[in-house]
Each structure stands twice: as C-alpha cells, then as structure tokens.
PDB file of C-alpha atoms in Angstrom:
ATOM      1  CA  UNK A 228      -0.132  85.043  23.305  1.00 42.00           C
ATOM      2  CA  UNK A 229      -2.239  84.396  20.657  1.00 46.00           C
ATOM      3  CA  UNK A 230      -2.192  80.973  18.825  1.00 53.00           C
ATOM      4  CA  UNK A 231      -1.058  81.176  15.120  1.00 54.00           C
ATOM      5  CA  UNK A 232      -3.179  79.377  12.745  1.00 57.00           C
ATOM      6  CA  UNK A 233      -1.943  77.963   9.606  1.00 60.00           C
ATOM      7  CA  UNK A 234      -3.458  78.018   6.177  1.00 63.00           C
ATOM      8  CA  UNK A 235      -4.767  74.941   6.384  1.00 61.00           C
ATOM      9  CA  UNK A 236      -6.717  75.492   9.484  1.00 66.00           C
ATOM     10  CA  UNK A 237      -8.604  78.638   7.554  1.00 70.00           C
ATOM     11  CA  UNK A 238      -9.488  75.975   4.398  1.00 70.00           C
ATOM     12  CA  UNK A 239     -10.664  73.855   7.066  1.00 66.00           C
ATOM     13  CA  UNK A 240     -13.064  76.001   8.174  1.00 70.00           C
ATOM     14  CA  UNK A 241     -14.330  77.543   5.352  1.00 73.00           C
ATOM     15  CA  UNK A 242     -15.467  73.694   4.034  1.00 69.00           C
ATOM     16  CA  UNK A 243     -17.268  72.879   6.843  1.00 68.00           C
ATOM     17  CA  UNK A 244     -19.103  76.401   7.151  1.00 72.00           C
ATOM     18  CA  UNK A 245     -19.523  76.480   3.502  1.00 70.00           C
ATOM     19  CA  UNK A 246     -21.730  72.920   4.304  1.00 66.00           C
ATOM     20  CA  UNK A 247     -23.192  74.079   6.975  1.00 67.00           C
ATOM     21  CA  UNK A 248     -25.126  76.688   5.111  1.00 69.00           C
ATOM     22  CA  UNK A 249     -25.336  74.830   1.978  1.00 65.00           C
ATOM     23  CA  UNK A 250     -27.265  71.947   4.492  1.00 63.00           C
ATOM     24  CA  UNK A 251     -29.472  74.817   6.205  1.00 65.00           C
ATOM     25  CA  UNK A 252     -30.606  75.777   2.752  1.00 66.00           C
ATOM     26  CA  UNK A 253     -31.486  72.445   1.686  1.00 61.00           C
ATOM     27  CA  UNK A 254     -33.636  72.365   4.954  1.00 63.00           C
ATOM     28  CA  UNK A 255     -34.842  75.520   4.685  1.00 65.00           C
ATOM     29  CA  UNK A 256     -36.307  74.401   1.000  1.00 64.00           C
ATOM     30  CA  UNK A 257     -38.131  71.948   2.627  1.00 66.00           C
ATOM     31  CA  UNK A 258     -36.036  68.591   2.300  1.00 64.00           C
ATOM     32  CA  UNK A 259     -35.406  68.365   5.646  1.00 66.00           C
ATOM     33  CA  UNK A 260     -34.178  64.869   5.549  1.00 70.00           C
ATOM     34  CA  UNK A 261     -31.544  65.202   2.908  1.00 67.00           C
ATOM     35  CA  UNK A 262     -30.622  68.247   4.445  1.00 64.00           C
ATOM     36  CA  UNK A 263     -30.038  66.751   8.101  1.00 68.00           C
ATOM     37  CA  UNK A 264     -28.051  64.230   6.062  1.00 68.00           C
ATOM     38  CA  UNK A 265     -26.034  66.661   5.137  1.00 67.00           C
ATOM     39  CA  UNK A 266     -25.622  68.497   8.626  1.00 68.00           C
ATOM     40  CA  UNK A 267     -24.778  64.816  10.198  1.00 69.00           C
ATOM     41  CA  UNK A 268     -22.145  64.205   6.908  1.00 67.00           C
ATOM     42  CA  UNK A 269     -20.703  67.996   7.854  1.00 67.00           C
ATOM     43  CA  UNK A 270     -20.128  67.111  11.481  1.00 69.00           C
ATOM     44  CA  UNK A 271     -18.437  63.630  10.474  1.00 68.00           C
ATOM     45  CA  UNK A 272     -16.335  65.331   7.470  1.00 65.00           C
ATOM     46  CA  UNK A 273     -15.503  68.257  10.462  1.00 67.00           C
ATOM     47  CA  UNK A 274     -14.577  66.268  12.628  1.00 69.00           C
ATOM     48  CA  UNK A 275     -11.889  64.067  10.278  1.00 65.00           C
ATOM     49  CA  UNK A 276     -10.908  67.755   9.057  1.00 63.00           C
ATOM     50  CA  UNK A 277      -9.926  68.422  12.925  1.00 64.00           C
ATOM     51  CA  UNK A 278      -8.277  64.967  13.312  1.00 63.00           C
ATOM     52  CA  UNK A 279      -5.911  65.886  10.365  1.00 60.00           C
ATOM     53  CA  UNK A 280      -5.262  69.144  12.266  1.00 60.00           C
ATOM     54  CA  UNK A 281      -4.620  67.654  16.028  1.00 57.00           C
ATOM     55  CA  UNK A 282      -2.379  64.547  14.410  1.00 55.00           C
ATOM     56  CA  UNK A 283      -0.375  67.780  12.962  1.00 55.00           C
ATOM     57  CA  UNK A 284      -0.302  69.292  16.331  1.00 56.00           C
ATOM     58  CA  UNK A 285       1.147  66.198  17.996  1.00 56.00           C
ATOM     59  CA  UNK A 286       4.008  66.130  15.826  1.00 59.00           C
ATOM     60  CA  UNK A 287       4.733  70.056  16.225  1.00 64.00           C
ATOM     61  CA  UNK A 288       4.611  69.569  19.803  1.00 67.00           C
ATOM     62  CA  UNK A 289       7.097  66.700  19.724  1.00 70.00           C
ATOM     63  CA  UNK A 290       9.395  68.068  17.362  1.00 71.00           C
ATOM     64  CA  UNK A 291       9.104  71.459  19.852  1.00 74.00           C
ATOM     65  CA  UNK A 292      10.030  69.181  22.464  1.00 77.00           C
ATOM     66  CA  UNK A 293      13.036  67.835  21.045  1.00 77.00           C
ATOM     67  CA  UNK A 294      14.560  71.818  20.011  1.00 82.00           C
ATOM     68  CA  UNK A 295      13.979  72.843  23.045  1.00 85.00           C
ATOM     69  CA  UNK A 296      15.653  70.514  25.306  1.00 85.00           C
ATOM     70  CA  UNK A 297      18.821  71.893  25.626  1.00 87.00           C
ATOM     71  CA  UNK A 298      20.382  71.649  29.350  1.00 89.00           C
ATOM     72  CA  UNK A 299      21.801  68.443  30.067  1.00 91.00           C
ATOM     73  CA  UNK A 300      21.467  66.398  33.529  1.00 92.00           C
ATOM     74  CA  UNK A 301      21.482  63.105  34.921  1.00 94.00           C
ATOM     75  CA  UNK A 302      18.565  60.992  34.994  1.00 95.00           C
ATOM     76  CA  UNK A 303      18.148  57.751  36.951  1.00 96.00           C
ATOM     77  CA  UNK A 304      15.628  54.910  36.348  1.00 96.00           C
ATOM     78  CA  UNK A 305      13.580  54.865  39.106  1.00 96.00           C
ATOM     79  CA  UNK A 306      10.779  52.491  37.211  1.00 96.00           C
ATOM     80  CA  UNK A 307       9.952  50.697  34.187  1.00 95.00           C
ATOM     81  CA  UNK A 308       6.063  51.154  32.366  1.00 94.00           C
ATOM     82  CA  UNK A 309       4.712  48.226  30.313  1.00 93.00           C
ATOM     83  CA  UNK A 310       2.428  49.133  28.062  1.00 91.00           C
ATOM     84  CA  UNK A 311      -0.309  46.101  26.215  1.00 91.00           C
ATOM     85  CA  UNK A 312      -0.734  46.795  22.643  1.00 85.00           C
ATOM     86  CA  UNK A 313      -3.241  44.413  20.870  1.00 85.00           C
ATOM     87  CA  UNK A 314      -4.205  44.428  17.119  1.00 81.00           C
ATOM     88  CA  UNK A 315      -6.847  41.964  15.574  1.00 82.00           C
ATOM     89  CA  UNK A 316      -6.517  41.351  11.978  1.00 79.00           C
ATOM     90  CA  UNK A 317      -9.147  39.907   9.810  1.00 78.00           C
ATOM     91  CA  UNK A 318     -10.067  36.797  11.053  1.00 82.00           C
ATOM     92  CA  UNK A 319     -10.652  37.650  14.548  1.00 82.00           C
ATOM     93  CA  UNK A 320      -7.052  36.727  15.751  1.00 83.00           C
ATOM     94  CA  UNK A 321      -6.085  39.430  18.685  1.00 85.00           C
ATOM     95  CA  UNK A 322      -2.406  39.366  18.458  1.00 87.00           C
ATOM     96  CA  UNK A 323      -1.096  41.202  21.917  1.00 88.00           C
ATOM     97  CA  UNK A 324       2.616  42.803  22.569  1.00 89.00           C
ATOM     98  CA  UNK A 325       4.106  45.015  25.183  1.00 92.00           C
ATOM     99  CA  UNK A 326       6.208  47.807  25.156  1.00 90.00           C
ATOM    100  CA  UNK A 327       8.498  49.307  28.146  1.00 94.00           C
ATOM    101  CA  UNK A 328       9.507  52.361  28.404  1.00 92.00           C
ATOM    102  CA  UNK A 329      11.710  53.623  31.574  1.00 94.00           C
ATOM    103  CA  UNK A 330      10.291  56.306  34.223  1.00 96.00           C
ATOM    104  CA  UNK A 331      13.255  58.401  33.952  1.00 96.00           C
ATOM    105  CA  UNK A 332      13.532  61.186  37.700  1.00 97.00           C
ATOM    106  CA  UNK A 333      15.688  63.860  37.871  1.00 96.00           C
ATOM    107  CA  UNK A 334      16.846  66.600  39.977  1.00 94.00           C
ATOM    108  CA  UNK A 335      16.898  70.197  38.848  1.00 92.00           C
ATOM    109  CA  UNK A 336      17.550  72.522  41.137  1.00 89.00           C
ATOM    110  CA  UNK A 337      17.316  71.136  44.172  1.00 92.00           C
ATOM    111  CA  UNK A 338      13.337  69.740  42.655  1.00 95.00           C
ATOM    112  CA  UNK A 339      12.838  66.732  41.731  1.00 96.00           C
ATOM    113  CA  UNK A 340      11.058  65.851  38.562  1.00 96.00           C
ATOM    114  CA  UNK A 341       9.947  62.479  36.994  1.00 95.00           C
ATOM    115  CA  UNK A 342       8.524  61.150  33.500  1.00 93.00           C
ATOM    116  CA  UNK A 343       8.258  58.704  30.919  1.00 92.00           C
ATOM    117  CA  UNK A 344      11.439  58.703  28.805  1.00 89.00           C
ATOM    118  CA  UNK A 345      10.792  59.144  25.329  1.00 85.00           C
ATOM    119  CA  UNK A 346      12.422  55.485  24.722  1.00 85.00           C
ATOM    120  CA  UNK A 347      10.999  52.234  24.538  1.00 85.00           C
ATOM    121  CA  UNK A 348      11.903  48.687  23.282  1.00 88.00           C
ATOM    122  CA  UNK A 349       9.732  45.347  22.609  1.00 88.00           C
ATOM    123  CA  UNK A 350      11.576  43.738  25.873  1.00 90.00           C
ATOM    124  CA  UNK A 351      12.151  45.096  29.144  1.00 88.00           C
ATOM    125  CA  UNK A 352      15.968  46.178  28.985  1.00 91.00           C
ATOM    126  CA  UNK A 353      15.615  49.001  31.239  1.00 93.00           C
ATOM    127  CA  UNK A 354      17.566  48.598  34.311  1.00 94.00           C
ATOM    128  CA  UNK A 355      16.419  50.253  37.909  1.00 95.00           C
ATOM    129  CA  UNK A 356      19.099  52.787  39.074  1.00 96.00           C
ATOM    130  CA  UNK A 357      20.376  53.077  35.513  1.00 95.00           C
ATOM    131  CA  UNK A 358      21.983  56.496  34.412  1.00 96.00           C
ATOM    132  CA  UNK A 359      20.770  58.196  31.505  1.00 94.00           C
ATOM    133  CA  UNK A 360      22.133  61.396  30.108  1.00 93.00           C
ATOM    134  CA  UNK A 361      18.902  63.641  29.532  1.00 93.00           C
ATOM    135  CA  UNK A 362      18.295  67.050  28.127  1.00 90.00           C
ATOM    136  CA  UNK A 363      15.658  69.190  29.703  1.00 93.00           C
ATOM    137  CA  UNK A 364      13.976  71.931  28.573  1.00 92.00           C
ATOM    138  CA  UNK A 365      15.042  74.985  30.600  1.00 93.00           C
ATOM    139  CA  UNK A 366      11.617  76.741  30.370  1.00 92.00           C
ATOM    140  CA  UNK A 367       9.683  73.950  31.909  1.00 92.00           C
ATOM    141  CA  UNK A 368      11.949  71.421  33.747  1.00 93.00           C
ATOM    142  CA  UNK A 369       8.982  68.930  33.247  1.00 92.00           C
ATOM    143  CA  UNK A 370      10.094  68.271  29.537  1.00 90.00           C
ATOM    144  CA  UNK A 371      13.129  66.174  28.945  1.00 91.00           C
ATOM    145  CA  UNK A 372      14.390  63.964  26.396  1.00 88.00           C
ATOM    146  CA  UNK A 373      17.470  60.946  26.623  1.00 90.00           C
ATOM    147  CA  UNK A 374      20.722  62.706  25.065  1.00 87.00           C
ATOM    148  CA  UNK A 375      21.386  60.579  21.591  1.00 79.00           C
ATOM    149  CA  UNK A 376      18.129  60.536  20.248  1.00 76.00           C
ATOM    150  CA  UNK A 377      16.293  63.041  18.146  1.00 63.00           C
ATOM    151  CA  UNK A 378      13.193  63.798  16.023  1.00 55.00           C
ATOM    152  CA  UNK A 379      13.455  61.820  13.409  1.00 46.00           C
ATOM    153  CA  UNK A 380      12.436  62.717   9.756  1.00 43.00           C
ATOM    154  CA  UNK A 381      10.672  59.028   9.404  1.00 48.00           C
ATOM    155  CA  UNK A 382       8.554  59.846  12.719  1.00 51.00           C
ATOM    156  CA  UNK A 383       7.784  63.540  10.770  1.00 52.00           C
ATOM    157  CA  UNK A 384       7.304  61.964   8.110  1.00 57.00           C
ATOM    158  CA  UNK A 385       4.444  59.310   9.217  1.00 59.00           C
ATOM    159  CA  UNK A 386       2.889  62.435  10.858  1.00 58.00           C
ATOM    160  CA  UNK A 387       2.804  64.029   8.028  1.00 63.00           C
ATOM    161  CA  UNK A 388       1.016  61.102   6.088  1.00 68.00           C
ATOM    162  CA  UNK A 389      -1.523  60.852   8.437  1.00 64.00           C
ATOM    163  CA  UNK A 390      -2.012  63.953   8.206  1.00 64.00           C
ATOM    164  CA  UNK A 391      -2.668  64.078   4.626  1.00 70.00           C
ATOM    165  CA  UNK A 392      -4.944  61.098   4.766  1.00 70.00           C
ATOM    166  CA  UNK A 393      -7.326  62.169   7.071  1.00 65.00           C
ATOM    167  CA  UNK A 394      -7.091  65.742   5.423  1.00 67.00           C
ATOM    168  CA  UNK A 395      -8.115  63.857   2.118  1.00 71.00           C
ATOM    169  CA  UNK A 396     -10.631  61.526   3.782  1.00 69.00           C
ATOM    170  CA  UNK A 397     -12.489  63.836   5.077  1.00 65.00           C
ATOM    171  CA  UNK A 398     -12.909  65.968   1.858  1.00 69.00           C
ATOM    172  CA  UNK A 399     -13.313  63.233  -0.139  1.00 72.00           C
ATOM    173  CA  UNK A 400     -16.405  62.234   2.416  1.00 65.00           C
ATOM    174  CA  UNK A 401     -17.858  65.403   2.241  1.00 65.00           C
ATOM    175  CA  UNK A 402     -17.521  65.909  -1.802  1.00 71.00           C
ATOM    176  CA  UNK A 403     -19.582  62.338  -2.470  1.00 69.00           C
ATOM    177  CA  UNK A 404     -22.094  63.124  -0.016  1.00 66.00           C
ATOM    178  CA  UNK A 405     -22.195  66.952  -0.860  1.00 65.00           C
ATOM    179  CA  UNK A 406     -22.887  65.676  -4.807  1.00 71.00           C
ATOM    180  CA  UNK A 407     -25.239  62.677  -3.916  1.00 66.00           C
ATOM    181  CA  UNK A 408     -27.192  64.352  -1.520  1.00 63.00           C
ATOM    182  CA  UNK A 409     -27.773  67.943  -3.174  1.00 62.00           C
ATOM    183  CA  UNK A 410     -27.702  65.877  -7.156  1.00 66.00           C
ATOM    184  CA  UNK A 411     -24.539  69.108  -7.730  1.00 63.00           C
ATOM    185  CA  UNK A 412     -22.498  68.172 -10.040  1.00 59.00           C
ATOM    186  CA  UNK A 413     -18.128  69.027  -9.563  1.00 51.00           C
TER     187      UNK A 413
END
C-alpha cells in the first residue's frame, strides 16, 4: 500500500530542490564558496523541513493508536519504568525529575503481550499486580491503550505547534540565507 503524502510534504520538497539547483548554479558560475554555503544552508533548512514533517507523523500515529484500540481486556502491572528527565536552564543549573510509567502484560488469545502503558505520573503510584482495563487494537495485539484516557486535543494541539514552528524555522532559515547569500531580493 502506497503511503499518501500530504500537501505539505510536496511544498517541502519543491523548496529544498528549488535550492538545490539555485546553489548548483551559483557554483556552476564560479562562486563556489557562496554556493556550497548555500548547499550546506539547503541540507540544514531540509532537514528542519523533515523534522516538521516526522513531529506530524508522531502525532498521526498516536492519534491512530488511540481510534483503533477498540477490544477491551485486562491488563496487569507486571513492572514499573522510571524514566530521568533533566533540563538546564541558563545559568548552568541541571534540574533532574523522573517519570514512571507502568509495564502493562496482557493475554490475548492464549499470547501473551507486554508494553509501556501510555500513562505516567511525577511519583511512582503504580502498583505491581494492579488491574487495568486496556483497549487493544485488534489488528496488531501489540498496541493497547488504558480504557479512560484518550487523545487529547491539547496533546494535538502542541503537535501541531511544533509542527508549525519548525515548518516556519526552517523557511525562514533558508529565505535569509537564500537573499544574503545570492544578494536576491523577496
């Protein structure tokens, strides 16, 4: 099945080949420096471009995730994961915090399946041999999420941002350079 490609992939693409040639020419005309400038300012502009795109991907596939769980079994906490999250503001200071989130297993069909819930909370809560009402996805009993929660339209919605800020980051990248590099004028 082939993948299908929104509109924003095809603008995507025509930016970065439209720089690509525009840098060749400018190499090609002898300015080879400005014009491997330019190539190196493509890649980096390309590659934000694609990092809008993938950030967009990630939410699809979540929000996918959470339509098509659908069958509903019992799940039983068979371990907790801690994960370290550090952030280091200004001055240096590394503030560090952990998250847990329960390993949730399952038994469909006589198989037994495992994975990280799709929970978590800033202290370890999570109980071993507690019951959890999950739904699973009945084309690929790997995929489950815990019955009550749901995609939510603030999650979407960060996505979304991101999205648009790496989308604009990257264009606005490759506009300065484009103009300061080949003296065009927008």
């Amino acid at each position: 099945m082939a993948k299908k490609r929104g509109c924003f992939f095809y603008v995507k693409a025509l930016i970065v080949v439209v720089l690509l040639i525009v840098a060749g020419g400018v190499c090609l005309s002898g300015d080879s420096e400005k014009g491997m400038r330019l190539l190196g300012l493509a890649a980096g502009g390309a590659f934000l471009l694609w990092l809008s795109g993938s950030i967009a991907a990630g939410a699809k596939d979540e929000k996918r995730k959470f339509m098509q769980c659908t069958a509903e079994w019992t799940g039983v906490v068979v371990d907790v994961k801690q994960e370290e999250h550090t952030s280091t503001d200004d001055d240096g200071d590394t503030d560090r915090w952990y998250t847990y989130s329960p390993i949730i297993q399952y038994n469909v069909n006589g198989y037994m399946y495992q994975g990280k819930a799709n929970i978590s909370e800033s202290k370890n809560v999570f109980q071993i041999g507690a019951v959890y009402q999950i739904l699973v996805n009945p084309a690929n009993y790997n995929e489950f999420v815990v019955k009550g929660t749901r995609w939510t339209a603030g999650a979407s919605a960060g996505y979304g941002f991101l999205r648009i800020l790496f989308l604009l980051l990257g264009l606005g990248c490759l506009a300065y350079y484009f103009v300061t590099l080949t003296g065009a004028s927008l």
